PDB file of C-alpha atoms in Angstrom:
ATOM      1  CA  UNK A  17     113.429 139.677  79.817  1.00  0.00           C
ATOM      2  CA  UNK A  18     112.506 136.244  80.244  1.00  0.00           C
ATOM      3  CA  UNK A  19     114.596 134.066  82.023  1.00  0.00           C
ATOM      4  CA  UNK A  20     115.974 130.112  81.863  1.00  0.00           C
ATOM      5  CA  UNK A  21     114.435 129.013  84.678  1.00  0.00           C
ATOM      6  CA  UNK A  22     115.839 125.371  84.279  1.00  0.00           C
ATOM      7  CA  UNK A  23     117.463 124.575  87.512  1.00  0.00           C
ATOM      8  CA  UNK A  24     114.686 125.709  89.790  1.00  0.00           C
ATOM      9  CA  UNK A  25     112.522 123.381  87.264  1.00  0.00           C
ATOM     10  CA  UNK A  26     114.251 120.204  87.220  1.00  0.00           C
ATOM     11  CA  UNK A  27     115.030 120.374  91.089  1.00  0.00           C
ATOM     12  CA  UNK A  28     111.028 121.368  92.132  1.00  0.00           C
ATOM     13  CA  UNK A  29     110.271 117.698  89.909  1.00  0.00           C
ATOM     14  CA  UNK A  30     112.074 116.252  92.523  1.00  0.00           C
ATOM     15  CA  UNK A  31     111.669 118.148  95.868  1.00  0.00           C
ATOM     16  CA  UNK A  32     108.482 118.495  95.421  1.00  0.00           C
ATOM     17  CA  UNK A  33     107.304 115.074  95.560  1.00  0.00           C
ATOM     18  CA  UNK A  34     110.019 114.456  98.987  1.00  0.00           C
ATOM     19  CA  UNK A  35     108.069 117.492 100.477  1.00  0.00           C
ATOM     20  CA  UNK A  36     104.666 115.776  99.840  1.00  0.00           C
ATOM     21  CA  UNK A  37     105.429 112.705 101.233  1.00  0.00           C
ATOM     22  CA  UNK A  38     107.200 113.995 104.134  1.00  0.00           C
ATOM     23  CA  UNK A  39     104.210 116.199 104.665  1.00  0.00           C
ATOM     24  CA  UNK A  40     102.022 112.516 104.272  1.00  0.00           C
ATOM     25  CA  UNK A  41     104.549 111.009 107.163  1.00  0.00           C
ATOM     26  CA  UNK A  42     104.215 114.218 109.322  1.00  0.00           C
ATOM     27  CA  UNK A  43     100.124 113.616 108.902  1.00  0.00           C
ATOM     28  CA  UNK A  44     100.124 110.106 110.321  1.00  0.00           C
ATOM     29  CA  UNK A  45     102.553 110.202 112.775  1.00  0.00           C
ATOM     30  CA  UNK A  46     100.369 112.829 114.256  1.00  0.00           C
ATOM     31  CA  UNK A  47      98.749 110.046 116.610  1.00  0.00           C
ATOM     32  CA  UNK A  48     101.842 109.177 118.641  1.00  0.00           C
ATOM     33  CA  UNK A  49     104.618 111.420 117.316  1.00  0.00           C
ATOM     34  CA  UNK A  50     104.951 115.051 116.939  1.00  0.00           C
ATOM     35  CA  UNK A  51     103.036 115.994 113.925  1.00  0.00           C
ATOM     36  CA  UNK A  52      99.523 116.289 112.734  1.00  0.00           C
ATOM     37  CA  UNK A  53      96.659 117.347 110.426  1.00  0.00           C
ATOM     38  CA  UNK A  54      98.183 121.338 110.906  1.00  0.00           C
ATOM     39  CA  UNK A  55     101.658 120.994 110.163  1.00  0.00           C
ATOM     40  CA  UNK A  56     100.724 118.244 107.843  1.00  0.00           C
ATOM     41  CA  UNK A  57      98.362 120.053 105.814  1.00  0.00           C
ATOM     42  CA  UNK A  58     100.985 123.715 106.134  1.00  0.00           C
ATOM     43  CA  UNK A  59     103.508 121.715 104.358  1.00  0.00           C
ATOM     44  CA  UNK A  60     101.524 120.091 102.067  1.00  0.00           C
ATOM     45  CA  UNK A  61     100.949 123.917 101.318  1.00  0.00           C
ATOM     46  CA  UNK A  62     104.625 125.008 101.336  1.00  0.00           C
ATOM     47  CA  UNK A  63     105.083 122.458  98.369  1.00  0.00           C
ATOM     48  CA  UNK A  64     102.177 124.107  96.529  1.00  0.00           C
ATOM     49  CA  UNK A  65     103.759 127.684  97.520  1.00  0.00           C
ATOM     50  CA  UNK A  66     107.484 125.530  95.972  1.00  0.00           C
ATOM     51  CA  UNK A  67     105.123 124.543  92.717  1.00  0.00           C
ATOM     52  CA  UNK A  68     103.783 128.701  92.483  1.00  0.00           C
ATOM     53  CA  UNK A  69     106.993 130.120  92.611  1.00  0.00           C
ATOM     54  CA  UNK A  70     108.392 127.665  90.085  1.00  0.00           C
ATOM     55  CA  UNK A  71     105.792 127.928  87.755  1.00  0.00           C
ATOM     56  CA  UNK A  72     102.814 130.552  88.371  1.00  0.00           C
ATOM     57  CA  UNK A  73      99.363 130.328  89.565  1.00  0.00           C
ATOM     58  CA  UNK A  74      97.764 129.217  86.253  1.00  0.00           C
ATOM     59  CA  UNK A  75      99.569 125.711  86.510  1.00  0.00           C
ATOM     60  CA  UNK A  76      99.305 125.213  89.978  1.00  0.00           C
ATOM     61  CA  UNK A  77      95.226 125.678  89.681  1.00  0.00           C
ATOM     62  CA  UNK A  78      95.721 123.199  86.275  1.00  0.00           C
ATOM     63  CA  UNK A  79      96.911 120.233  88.906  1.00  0.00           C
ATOM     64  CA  UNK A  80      94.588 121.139  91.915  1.00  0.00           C
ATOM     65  CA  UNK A  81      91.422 122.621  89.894  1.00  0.00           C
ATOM     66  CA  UNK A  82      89.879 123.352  93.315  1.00  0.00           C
ATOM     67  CA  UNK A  83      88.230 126.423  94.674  1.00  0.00           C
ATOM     68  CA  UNK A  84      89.911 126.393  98.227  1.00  0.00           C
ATOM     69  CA  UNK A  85      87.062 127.831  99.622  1.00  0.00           C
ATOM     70  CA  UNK A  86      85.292 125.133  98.941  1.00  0.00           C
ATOM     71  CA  UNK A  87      87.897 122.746 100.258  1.00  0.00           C
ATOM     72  CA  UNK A  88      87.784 124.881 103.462  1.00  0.00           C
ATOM     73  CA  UNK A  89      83.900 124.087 103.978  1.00  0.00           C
ATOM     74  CA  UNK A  90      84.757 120.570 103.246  1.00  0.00           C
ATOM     75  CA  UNK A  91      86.976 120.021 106.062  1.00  0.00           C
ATOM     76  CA  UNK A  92      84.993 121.569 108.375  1.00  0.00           C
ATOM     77  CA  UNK A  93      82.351 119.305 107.359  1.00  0.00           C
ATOM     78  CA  UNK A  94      84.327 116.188 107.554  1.00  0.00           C
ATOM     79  CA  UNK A  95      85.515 117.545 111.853  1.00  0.00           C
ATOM     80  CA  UNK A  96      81.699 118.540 112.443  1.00  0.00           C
ATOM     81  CA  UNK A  97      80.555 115.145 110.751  1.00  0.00           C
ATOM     82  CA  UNK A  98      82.802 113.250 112.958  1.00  0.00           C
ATOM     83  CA  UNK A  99      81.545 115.074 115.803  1.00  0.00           C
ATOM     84  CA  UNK A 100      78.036 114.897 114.865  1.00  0.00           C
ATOM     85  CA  UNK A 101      79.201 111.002 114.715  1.00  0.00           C
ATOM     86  CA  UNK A 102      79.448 110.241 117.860  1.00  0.00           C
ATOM     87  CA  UNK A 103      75.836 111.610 118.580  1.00  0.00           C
ATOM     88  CA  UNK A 104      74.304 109.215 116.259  1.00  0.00           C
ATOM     89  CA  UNK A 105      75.752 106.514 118.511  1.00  0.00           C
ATOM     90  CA  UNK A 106      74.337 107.982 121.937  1.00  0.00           C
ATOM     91  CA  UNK A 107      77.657 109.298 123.032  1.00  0.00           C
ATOM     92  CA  UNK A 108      78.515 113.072 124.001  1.00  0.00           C
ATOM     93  CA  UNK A 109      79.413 115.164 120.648  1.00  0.00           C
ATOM     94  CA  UNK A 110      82.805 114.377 119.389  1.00  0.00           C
ATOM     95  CA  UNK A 111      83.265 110.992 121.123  1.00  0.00           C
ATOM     96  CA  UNK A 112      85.839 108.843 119.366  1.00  0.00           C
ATOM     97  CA  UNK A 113      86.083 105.568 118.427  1.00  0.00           C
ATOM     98  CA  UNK A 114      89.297 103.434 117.582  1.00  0.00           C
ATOM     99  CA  UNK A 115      90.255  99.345 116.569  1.00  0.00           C
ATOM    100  CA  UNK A 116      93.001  97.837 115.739  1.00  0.00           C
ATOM    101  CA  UNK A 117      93.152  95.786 112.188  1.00  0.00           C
ATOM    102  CA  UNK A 118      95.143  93.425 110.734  1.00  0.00           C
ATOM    103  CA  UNK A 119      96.054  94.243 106.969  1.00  0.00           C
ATOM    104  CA  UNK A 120      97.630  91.588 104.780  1.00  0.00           C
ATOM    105  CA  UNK A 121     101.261  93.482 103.911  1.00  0.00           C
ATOM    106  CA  UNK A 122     100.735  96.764 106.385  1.00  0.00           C
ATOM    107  CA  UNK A 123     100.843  94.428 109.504  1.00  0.00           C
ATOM    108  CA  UNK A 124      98.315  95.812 112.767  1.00  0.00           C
ATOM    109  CA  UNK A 125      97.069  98.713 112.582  1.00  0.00           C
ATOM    110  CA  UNK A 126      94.912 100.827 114.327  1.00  0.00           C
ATOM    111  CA  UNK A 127      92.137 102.720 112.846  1.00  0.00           C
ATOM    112  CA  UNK A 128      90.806 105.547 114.669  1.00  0.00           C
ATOM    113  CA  UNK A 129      88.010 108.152 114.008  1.00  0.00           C
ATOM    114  CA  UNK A 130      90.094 110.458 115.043  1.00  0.00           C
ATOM    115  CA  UNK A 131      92.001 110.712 111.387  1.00  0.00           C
ATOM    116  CA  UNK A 132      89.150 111.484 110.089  1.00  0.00           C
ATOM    117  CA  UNK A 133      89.078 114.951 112.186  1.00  0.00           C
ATOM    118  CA  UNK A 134      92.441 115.520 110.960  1.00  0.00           C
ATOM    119  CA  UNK A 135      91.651 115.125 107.398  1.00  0.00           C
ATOM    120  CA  UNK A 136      89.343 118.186 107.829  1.00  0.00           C
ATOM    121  CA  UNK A 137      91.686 119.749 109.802  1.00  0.00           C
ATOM    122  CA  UNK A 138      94.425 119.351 106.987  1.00  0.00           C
ATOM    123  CA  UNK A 139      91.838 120.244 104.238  1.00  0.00           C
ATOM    124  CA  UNK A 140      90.875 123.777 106.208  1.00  0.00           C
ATOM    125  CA  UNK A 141      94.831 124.654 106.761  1.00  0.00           C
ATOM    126  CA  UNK A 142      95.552 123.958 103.160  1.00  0.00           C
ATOM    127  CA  UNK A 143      92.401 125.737 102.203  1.00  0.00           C
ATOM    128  CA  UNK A 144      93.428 128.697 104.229  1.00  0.00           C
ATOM    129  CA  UNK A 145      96.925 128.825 103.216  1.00  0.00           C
ATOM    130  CA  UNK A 146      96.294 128.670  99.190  1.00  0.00           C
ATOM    131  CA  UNK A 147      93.377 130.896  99.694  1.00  0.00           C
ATOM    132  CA  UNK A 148      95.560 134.145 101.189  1.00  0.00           C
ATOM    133  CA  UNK A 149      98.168 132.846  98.938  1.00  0.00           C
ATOM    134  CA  UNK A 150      96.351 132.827  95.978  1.00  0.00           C
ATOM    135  CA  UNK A 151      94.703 136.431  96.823  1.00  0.00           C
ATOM    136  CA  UNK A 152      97.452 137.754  97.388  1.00  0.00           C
ATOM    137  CA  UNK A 153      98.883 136.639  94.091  1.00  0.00           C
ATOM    138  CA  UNK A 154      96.007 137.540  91.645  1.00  0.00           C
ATOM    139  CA  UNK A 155      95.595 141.701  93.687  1.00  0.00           C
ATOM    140  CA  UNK A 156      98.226 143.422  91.122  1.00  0.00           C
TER     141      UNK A 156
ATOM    142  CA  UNK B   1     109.578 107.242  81.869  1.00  0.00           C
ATOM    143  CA  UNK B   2     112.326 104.948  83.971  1.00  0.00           C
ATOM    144  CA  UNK B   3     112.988 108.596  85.950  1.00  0.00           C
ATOM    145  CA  UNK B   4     109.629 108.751  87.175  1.00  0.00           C
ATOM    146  CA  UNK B   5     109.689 105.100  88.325  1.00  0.00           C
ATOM    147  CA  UNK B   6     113.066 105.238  89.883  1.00  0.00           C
ATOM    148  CA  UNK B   7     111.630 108.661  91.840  1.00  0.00           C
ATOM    149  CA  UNK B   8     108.553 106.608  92.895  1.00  0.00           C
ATOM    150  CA  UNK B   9     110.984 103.974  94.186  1.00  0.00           C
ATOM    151  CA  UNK B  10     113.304 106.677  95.804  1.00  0.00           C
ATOM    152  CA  UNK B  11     110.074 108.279  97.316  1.00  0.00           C
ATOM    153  CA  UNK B  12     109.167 104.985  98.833  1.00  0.00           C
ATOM    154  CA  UNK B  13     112.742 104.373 100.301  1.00  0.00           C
ATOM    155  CA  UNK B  14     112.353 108.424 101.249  1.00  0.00           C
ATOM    156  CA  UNK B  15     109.056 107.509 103.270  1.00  0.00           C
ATOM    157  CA  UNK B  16     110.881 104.352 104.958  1.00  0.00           C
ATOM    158  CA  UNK B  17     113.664 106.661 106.466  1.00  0.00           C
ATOM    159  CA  UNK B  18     111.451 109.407 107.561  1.00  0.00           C
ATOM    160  CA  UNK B  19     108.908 106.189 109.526  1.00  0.00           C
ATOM    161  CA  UNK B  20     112.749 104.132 110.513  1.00  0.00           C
ATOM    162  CA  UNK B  21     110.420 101.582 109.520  1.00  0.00           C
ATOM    163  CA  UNK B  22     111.902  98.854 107.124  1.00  0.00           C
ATOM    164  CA  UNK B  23     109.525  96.680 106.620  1.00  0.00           C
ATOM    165  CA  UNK B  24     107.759  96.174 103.183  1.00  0.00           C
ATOM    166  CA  UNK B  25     104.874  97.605 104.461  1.00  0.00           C
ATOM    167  CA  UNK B  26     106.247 100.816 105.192  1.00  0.00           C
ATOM    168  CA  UNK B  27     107.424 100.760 101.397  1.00  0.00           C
ATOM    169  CA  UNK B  28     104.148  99.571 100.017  1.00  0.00           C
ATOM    170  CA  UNK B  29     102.486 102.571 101.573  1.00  0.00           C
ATOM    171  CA  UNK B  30     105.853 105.221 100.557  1.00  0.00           C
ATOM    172  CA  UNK B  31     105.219 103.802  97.198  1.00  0.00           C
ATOM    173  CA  UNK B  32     101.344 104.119  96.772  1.00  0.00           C
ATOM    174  CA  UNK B  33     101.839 108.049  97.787  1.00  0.00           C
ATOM    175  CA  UNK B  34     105.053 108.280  95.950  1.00  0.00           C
ATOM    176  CA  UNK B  35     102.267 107.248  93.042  1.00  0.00           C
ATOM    177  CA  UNK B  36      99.569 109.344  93.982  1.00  0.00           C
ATOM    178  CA  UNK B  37     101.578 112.361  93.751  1.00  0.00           C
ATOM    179  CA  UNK B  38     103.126 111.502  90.686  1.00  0.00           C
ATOM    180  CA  UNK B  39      99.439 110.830  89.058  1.00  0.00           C
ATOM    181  CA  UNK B  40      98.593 113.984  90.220  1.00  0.00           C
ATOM    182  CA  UNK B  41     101.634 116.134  89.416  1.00  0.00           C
ATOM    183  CA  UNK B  42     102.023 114.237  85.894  1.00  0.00           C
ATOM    184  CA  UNK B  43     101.781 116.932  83.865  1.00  0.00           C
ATOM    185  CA  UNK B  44     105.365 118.438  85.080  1.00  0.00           C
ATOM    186  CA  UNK B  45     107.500 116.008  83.512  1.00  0.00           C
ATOM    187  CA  UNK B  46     107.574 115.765  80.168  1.00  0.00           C
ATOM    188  CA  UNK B  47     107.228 112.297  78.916  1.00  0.00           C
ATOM    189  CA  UNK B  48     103.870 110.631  79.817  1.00  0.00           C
ATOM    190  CA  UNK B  49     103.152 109.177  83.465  1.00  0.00           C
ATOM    191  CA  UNK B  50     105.134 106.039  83.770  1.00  0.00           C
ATOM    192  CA  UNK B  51     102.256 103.607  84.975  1.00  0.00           C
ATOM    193  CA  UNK B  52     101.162 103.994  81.567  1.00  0.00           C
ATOM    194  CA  UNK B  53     103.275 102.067  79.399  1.00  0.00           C
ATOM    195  CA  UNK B  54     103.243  99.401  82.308  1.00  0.00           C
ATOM    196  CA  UNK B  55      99.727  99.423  81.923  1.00  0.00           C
ATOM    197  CA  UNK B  56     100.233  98.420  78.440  1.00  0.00           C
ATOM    198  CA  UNK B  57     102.757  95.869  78.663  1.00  0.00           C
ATOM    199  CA  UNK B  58     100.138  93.945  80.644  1.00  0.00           C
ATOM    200  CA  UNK B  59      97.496  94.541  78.038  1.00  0.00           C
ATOM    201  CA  UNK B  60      99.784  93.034  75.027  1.00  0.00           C
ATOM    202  CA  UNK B  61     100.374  89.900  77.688  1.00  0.00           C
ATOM    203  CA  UNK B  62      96.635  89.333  77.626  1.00  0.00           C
ATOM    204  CA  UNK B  63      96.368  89.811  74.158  1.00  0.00           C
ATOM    205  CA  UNK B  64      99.136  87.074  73.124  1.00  0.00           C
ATOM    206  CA  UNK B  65      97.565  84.537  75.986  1.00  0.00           C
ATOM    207  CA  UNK B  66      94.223  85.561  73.660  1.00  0.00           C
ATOM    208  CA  UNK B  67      95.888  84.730  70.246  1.00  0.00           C
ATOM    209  CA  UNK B  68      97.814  81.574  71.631  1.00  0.00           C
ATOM    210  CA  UNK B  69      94.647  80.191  72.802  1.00  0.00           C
ATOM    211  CA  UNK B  70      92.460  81.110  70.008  1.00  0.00           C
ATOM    212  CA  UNK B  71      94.957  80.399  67.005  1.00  0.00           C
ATOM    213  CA  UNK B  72      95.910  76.775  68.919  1.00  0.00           C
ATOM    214  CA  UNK B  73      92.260  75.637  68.091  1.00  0.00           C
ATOM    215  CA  UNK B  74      92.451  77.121  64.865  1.00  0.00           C
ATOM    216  CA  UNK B  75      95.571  74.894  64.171  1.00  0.00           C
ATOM    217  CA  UNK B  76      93.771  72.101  66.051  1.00  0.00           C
ATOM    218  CA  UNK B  77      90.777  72.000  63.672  1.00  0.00           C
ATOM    219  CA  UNK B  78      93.304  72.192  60.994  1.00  0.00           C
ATOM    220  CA  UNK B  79      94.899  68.989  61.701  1.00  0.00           C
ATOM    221  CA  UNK B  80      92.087  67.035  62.809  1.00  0.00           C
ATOM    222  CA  UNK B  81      90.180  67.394  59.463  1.00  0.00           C
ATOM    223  CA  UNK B  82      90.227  64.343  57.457  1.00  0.00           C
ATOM    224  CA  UNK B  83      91.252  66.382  53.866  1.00  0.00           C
ATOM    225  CA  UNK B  84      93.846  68.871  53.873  1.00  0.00           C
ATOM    226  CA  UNK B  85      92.303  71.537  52.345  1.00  0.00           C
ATOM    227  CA  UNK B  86      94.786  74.433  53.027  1.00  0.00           C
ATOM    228  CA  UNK B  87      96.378  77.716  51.394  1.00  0.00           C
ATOM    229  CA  UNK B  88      99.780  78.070  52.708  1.00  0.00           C
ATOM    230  CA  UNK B  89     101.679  81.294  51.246  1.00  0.00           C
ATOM    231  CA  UNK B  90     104.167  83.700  52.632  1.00  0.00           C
ATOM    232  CA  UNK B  91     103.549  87.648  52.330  1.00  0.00           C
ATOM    233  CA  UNK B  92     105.314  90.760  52.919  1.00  0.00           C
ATOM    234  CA  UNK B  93     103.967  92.850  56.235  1.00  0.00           C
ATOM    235  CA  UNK B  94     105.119  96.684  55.963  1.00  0.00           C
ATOM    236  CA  UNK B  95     105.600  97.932  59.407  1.00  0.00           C
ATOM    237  CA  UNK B  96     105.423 101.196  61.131  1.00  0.00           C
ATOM    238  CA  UNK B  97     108.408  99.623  64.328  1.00  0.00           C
ATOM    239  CA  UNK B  98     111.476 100.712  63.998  1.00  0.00           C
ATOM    240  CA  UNK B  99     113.389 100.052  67.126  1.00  0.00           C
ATOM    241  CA  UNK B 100     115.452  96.757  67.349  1.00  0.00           C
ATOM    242  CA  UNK B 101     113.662  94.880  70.087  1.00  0.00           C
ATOM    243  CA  UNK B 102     109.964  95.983  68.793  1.00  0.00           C
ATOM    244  CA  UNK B 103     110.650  94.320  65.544  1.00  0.00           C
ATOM    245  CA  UNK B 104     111.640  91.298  67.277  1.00  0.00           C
ATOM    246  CA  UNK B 105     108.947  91.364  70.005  1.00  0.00           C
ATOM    247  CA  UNK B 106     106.809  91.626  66.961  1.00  0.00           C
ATOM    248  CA  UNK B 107     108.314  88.747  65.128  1.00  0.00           C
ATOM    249  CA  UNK B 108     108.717  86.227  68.431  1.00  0.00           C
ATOM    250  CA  UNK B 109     104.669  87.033  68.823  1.00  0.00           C
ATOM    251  CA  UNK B 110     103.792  86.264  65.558  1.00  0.00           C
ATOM    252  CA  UNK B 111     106.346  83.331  65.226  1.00  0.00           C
ATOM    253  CA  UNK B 112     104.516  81.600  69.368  1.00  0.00           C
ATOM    254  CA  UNK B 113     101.016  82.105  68.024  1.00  0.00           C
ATOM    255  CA  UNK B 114     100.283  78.674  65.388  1.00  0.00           C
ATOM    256  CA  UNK B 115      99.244  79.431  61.977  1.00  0.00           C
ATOM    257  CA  UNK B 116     101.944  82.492  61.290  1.00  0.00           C
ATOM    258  CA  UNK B 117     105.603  82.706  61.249  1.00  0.00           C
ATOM    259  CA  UNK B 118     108.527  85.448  60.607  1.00  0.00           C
ATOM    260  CA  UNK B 119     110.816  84.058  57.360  1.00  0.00           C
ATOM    261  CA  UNK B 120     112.401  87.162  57.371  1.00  0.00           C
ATOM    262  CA  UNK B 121     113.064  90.687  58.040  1.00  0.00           C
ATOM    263  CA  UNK B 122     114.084  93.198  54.939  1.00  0.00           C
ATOM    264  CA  UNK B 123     117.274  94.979  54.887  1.00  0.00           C
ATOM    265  CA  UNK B 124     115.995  98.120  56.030  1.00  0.00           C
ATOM    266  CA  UNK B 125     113.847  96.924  58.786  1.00  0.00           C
ATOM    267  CA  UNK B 126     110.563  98.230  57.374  1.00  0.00           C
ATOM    268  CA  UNK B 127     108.875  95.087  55.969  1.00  0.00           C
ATOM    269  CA  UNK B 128     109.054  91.469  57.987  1.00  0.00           C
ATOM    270  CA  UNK B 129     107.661  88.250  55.148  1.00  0.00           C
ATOM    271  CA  UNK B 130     105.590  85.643  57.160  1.00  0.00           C
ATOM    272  CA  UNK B 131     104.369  82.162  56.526  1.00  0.00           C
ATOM    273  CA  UNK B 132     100.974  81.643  57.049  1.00  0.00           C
ATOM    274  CA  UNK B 133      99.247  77.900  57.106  1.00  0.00           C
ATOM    275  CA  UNK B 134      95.994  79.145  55.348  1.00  0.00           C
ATOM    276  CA  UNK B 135      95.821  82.230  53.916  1.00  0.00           C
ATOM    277  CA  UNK B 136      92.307  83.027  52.223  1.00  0.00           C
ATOM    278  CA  UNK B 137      93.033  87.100  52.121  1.00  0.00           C
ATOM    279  CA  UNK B 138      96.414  88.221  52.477  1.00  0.00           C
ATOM    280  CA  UNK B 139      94.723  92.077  53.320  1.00  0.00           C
ATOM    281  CA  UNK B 140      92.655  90.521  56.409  1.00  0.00           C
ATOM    282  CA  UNK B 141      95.737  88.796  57.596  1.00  0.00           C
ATOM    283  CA  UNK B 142      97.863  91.907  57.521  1.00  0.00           C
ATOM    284  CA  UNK B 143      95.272  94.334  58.956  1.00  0.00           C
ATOM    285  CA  UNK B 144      94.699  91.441  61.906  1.00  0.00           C
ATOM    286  CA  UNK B 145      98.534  91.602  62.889  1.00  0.00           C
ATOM    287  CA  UNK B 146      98.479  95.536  62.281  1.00  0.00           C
ATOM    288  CA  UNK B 147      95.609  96.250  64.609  1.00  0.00           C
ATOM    289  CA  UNK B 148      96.599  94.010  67.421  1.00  0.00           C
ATOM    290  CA  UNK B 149      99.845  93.461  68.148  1.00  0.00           C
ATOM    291  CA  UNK B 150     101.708  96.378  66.389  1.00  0.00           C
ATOM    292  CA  UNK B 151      99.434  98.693  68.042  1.00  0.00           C
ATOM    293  CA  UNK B 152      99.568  96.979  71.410  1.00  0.00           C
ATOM    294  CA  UNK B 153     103.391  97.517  71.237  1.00  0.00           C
ATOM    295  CA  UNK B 154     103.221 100.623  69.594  1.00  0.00           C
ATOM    296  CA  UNK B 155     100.951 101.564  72.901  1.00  0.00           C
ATOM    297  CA  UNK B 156     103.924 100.018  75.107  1.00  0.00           C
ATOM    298  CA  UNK B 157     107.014 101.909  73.488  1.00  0.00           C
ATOM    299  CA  UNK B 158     105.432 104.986  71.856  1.00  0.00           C
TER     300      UNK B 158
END
């Protein structure tokens, strides 16, 4: 029996997008608030895991056509290429670097290397977390 | 279409709250990931993605600063010729718009650029008789107005 599946529909077009960009906020604070490329990059997965229950696993790989292994050895390159980074510039491996800019509507802010880091470590969690989940899913 | 946009704008407001930041930066940068998600995630609603017909709007503005400037001169030359050598005729323009304010969009545009003009619109809203200062081919005239501006807006409202 198939059901109408309506509700759940109409109200993941919505949350969804509120978890993403909470999951964006959580990400940047990450420098002086609580927060952070892990629990950044685990809810960006919870609103993938919202999006799979919805839906199924067909449609969630139609958005995000990405093998997640791949995205795993991504972000590992991107916190190994920072690292490697601050070798290139005589420093000890994984030396940062930060400066503060002045954007026309975003006001001062300050750029630091450190993001970058993040970014992989968001891209492995994600990677991780869709990889089991997806796994798990396709084993019947 | 106008859900999607007002979600953006609710997603930017979303992002303000969540940063107690309310400053227009804060919104510009709620909004552009408001966006991004939306672009990405397009597929789940079930009209097309919003930026779209925005998109097209700005295309038809271009297109009527085009015809304005280009059909001025026409005119121009027109009047500055010593002999009057002209054509003038009205003919009947089937159209494919059917909403209210396309067929008058439609009719304003072809009324502002020189050389055409609306005379009238038929009863049942499917054929709008224009004026035009010269017509040589009454077939090129009607595919001209068919190809570029009732496309453009059929691009904005479709």
């Amino acid at each position: 029996m198939k059901t109408n599946n309506v509700i759940l529909e109409t109200a993941t077009r919505i949350l969804l997008f509120i978890i993403l960009v909470f999951a964006i906020d959580i990400f940047f604070a990450g420098h002086y608030y609580p927060g952070g490329g892990f629990i950044g990059g685990l809810i960006f997965a919870g609103a993938l895991v919202l999006l799979l229950i919805t839906y199924d696993i067909k449609t969630v790989a139609k958005f995000l056509p990405f093998n997640y292994l791949v995205v795993i050895a991504v972000g590992l390159l991107f916190a190994v290429g920072t690292g490697i980074g601050g070798l290139l510039f005589g420093k000890a491996f994984l030396t940062h670097w930060f400066t503060y800019v002045d954007f026309p509507i975003l006001g001062k802010l300050s750029l630091h290397t450190a993001v970058l880091f993040d970014i992989g470590v968001v891209l492995v969690v994600i990677g991780t977390a869709m990889a089991i989940i997806q796994t798990i899913g396709e084993s019947d | 279409m106008a859900f999607q946009m007002l979600l953006n704008i609710f997603l930017a407001f979303t992002y303000m709250f969540m940063k107690t930041n309310f400053t227009l930066g804060s919104f510009v940068v709620g909004y552009f990931w408001g966006f991004v998600f939306l672009f990405i995630f397009r597929k789940l609603f079930n009209t097309r993605f919003y930026f779209h017909p925005v998109y097209a709007t700005f295309k038809l503005m271009l297109l009527f600063l085009k015809a304005l400037v280009q059909s001025t001169f026409g005119v121009v030359m027109l009047i500055v010729k010593p002999k009057l050598d002209i054509k003038p005729g009205i003919f009947a323009l089937p159209i494919e718009l059917r909403k209210d304010w396309e067929i008058l969009l439609l009719s304003s545009l072809i009324s502002l650029t020189p050389g055409t003009l609306t005379v009238q619109v038929s009863e049942d809203n499917s054929v709008l008789y224009i004026h035009a200062i010269n017509i040589d081919d009454v077939k090129e005239e009607i595919d001209g107005i068919k190809n570029s501006f009732e496309k453009a807006i059929l691009e904005v409202s479709r």
